[in-house]
XYZ file of C-alpha atoms in Angstrom:
283
model
C 13.965 -1.757 33.000
C 12.210 1.621 33.322
C 8.829 1.635 31.511
C 8.170 4.249 28.829
C 5.093 6.288 29.683
C 2.653 6.921 26.809
C -1.015 7.836 26.531
C -1.605 4.190 25.566
C -0.080 2.811 28.746
C 3.372 2.102 30.155
C 5.523 0.169 27.657
C 8.501 -2.046 28.557
C 11.254 -1.404 25.997
C 13.349 -4.238 24.614
C 16.336 -5.040 26.828
C 17.206 -8.649 25.926
C 18.014 -10.524 22.715
C 17.704 -14.050 21.359
C 19.681 -16.085 18.856
C 17.151 -16.070 16.017
C 14.670 -13.210 15.768
C 16.157 -10.428 17.890
C 19.926 -10.415 17.586
C 20.448 -6.970 19.088
C 18.795 -4.625 21.543
C 17.192 -1.816 19.552
C 17.285 1.648 21.161
C 14.340 3.780 22.187
C 14.338 6.986 20.130
C 12.794 10.338 21.051
C 11.515 13.420 19.234
C 13.265 16.727 19.882
C 10.459 17.701 22.277
C 11.213 14.654 24.425
C 8.230 12.501 23.489
C 8.895 8.884 22.440
C 9.410 8.374 18.712
C 10.287 4.660 18.351
C 9.829 2.052 21.076
C 10.853 -1.586 20.421
C 9.127 -3.747 23.026
C 10.572 -6.502 25.197
C 7.629 -8.759 24.433
C 4.529 -8.581 22.289
C 2.127 -6.237 24.068
C -1.538 -5.456 23.459
C -1.849 -1.756 22.552
C -5.266 -0.055 22.959
C -5.507 1.757 19.623
C -8.418 3.693 18.068
C -9.154 0.618 15.903
C -9.039 -1.960 18.689
C -6.445 -3.715 20.815
C -3.494 -4.550 18.568
C -0.584 -6.836 19.557
C 2.733 -5.032 19.067
C 6.473 -5.679 19.179
C 7.327 -2.207 17.866
C 5.436 1.081 18.093
C 6.239 4.537 16.752
C 4.686 7.864 17.723
C 3.994 11.276 16.236
C 5.571 14.257 17.952
C 2.235 15.042 19.659
C 2.332 11.635 21.404
C -0.271 9.852 19.301
C 0.426 6.526 17.638
C 2.070 6.599 14.220
C 2.649 2.916 13.463
C 2.057 -0.365 15.260
C 3.993 -3.468 14.185
C 2.648 -6.770 15.566
C 6.024 -8.421 14.809
C 9.544 -7.017 14.725
C 11.931 -9.890 14.018
C 15.273 -9.207 12.357
C 15.501 -11.017 9.015
C 18.773 -12.818 8.363
C 20.188 -15.944 6.776
C 18.879 -17.871 9.764
C 15.493 -16.178 10.058
C 13.601 -15.382 6.864
C 10.342 -13.734 5.890
C 8.534 -17.073 5.875
C 9.681 -17.725 9.460
C 8.416 -14.331 10.573
C 5.162 -14.697 8.638
C 4.498 -18.033 10.349
C 4.258 -16.143 13.653
C 1.688 -13.669 12.327
C -1.866 -14.059 13.583
C -5.029 -12.627 11.982
C -5.812 -9.323 13.685
C -9.298 -7.739 13.686
C -9.106 -4.033 12.785
C -12.137 -1.734 12.863
C -11.686 0.506 9.807
C -13.976 3.110 8.188
C -14.564 0.480 5.473
C -15.737 -2.069 8.055
C -14.093 -4.725 10.196
C -11.060 -6.244 8.486
C -9.426 -9.358 9.927
C -6.076 -10.258 8.409
C -2.399 -10.803 9.120
C -0.971 -7.284 9.129
C 2.640 -6.148 8.946
C 1.748 -2.699 10.272
C -1.110 -0.332 11.033
C -0.455 3.394 10.726
C -2.361 6.411 12.058
C -2.700 10.102 11.290
C -1.792 12.637 13.979
C -5.505 12.987 14.831
C -5.519 9.217 15.650
C -7.598 8.327 12.581
C -6.331 5.183 10.875
C -4.059 5.921 7.937
C -3.270 2.514 6.464
C -3.004 -1.238 6.775
C -0.029 -3.110 5.346
C -0.881 -6.762 4.782
C 1.413 -9.765 4.788
C 2.084 -11.269 1.322
C -0.703 -13.630 0.346
C -3.328 -11.895 2.487
C -6.492 -10.792 0.657
C -9.355 -8.870 2.263
C -12.787 -7.772 1.047
C -14.130 -4.267 1.497
C -16.679 -1.842 0.102
C -15.208 0.956 -2.026
C -16.710 3.990 -3.778
C -16.758 1.893 -6.982
C -18.254 -1.208 -5.384
C -17.116 -4.288 -3.421
C -13.485 -5.199 -4.065
C -10.760 -7.536 -2.862
C -7.466 -5.948 -1.834
C -3.933 -7.146 -1.149
C -0.767 -5.445 0.143
C -2.327 -2.224 1.415
C -5.365 -0.072 2.126
C -5.207 3.592 3.118
C -7.610 6.234 4.461
C -7.491 10.011 4.755
C -7.672 11.771 8.115
C -11.460 12.164 7.718
C -12.002 8.421 7.383
C -12.528 8.313 3.616
C -10.982 5.423 1.691
C -7.929 6.904 -0.016
C -6.338 3.988 -1.871
C -6.013 0.220 -2.139
C -4.120 -2.423 -4.065
C -6.552 -4.596 -6.073
C -5.960 -8.301 -5.446
C -6.863 -9.196 -9.033
C -7.743 -7.335 -12.231
C -10.923 -5.398 -11.438
C -12.993 -3.126 -13.659
C -13.466 0.319 -12.120
C -15.636 3.117 -13.416
C -13.822 6.397 -14.076
C -14.779 9.697 -15.766
C -12.978 8.453 -18.908
C -14.508 4.978 -19.012
C -14.115 1.606 -17.318
C -10.494 0.619 -16.673
C -9.162 -2.733 -15.467
C -7.230 -1.866 -12.322
C -4.238 -4.023 -11.438
C -0.551 -3.453 -10.771
C 1.582 -6.543 -11.339
C 4.637 -4.688 -9.992
C 3.085 -3.643 -6.678
C 5.463 -4.058 -3.746
C 4.376 -4.542 -0.157
C 6.692 -1.973 1.407
C 3.814 -0.224 3.138
C 0.127 0.328 2.555
C 0.165 4.137 2.623
C 0.048 4.587 -1.149
C -1.485 2.101 -3.570
C -2.237 1.913 -7.263
C -5.990 2.593 -7.114
C -6.517 6.049 -5.602
C -9.739 7.927 -4.828
C -10.268 11.648 -4.332
C -12.175 13.254 -1.449
C -15.460 12.773 -3.330
C -14.867 9.056 -3.862
C -14.109 9.357 -7.584
C -11.170 7.469 -9.069
C -8.183 9.841 -9.117
C -5.469 7.422 -10.270
C -5.480 3.878 -11.568
C -2.725 1.490 -12.634
C -3.512 -1.026 -15.344
C -1.954 -3.779 -17.424
C -5.189 -4.711 -19.159
C -6.640 -1.496 -20.547
C -5.713 0.893 -23.300
C -6.846 4.476 -23.785
C -7.692 6.229 -27.040
C -7.656 10.029 -27.053
C -9.379 11.902 -29.865
C -8.004 15.415 -30.382
C -10.090 18.425 -31.422
C -8.868 18.025 -35.042
C -10.220 14.464 -35.184
C -6.862 12.714 -34.977
C -6.358 10.194 -32.209
C -3.572 8.819 -30.028
C -3.451 5.353 -28.480
C -1.902 4.702 -25.073
C -1.453 1.152 -23.790
C 0.844 -0.806 -21.478
C 4.264 -1.512 -22.943
C 6.062 -4.854 -22.721
C 9.469 -5.802 -21.346
C 11.562 -8.916 -21.037
C 10.163 -11.059 -18.242
C 12.037 -11.127 -14.950
C 11.458 -14.881 -14.972
C 12.464 -15.844 -18.506
C 14.466 -14.207 -21.305
C 12.133 -15.801 -23.854
C 8.946 -14.259 -22.438
C 7.563 -10.762 -22.189
C 5.368 -9.213 -19.530
C 3.362 -5.983 -19.400
C 4.619 -2.785 -17.797
C 1.813 -1.243 -15.705
C 0.426 1.998 -17.163
C -0.589 4.756 -14.745
C -3.542 7.018 -15.520
C -4.176 10.022 -13.252
C -7.539 11.749 -13.603
C -7.690 15.409 -12.637
C -10.416 17.994 -12.987
C -8.907 19.568 -16.106
C -6.120 17.156 -17.094
C -5.550 13.469 -17.721
C -1.966 12.325 -17.035
C -0.641 9.107 -18.573
C 2.651 7.322 -17.938
C 3.330 4.126 -19.881
C 6.749 3.456 -18.323
C 8.612 4.799 -15.297
C 11.558 5.765 -17.537
C 9.357 7.729 -19.923
C 7.956 11.232 -19.327
C 4.355 11.629 -18.285
C 1.944 12.942 -20.908
C -0.616 15.558 -19.862
C -3.778 15.940 -21.905
C -6.410 18.609 -21.192
C -9.902 17.211 -20.810
C -11.418 20.147 -22.687
C -12.175 19.370 -26.344
C -10.700 15.869 -26.098
C -12.631 12.593 -26.170
C -11.334 9.650 -24.104
C -12.224 6.040 -24.906
C -11.030 3.122 -22.784
C -10.891 -0.472 -23.974
C -10.393 -3.525 -21.801
C -9.367 -6.189 -21.534
C -6.559 -6.112 -24.041
C -6.851 -9.213 -26.240
C -3.148 -10.124 -25.844
C -3.229 -10.275 -22.076
C -4.680 -13.505 -20.751
C -2.736 -13.786 -17.495
C -1.007 -11.287 -15.279
C 2.310 -12.434 -13.812
C 3.043 -10.960 -10.424
C 6.427 -9.402 -9.814
C 8.698 -12.082 -8.391
C 7.711 -14.717 -10.974
C 4.256 -15.246 -9.541
C 5.496 -15.936 -6.018
């Protein structure tokens, strides 16, 4: 099998299969300019990345030839090979990030075109600790960085109070899905201030210039796990320079409120909410 030449070394593409994890030979794909785009590997290979040597079964590249994503595992899920089987093969991987060394089982590591790390996607159940602009925090699912190395976003592992320009808000998204770690529910701007936060434990009062006030808080829906129970719908609050944007449900329109002449008061935790069920009935 002819190796694929890359700036990270010669890679041997997948050319055999097995009965469980790899049921078909995946093709090598190329960009229009001829550089490799997607390379499934014959065997797990150590890739020298900007954040350390990372074991990989699948790698993707930007059009300029730099790494885009590295996947330590690339098994094909089926009725005979499930997520738990694949996860059992995952090993903790040390990754040198701008937020410090993080060692965890990762589904993927992605990079910007300038080779700066873009994100980590963690296996379900993995929790890591890191320093953020609002203090030390534990994260699950994903962590992302901008191309200058600033922490861009993370998924809080548990309800965590974060300081924002409109008060302290309990950050947590019970509906967060581990598709990838590029975008998460707690987002920071280039200055390190909170730009967006998802919450199921805080409510926001807005006092208008005429003295009247509006109350925004997470709504409730029938639980995915039981028809007799209700669970909170995460509320998203985006904090801009001149506008606060609030969305209490994905099916409802967002509400934009100018910061000028308005007073914002946050309250948390909500007295009704004692526990936060995770999507998937706590699994």
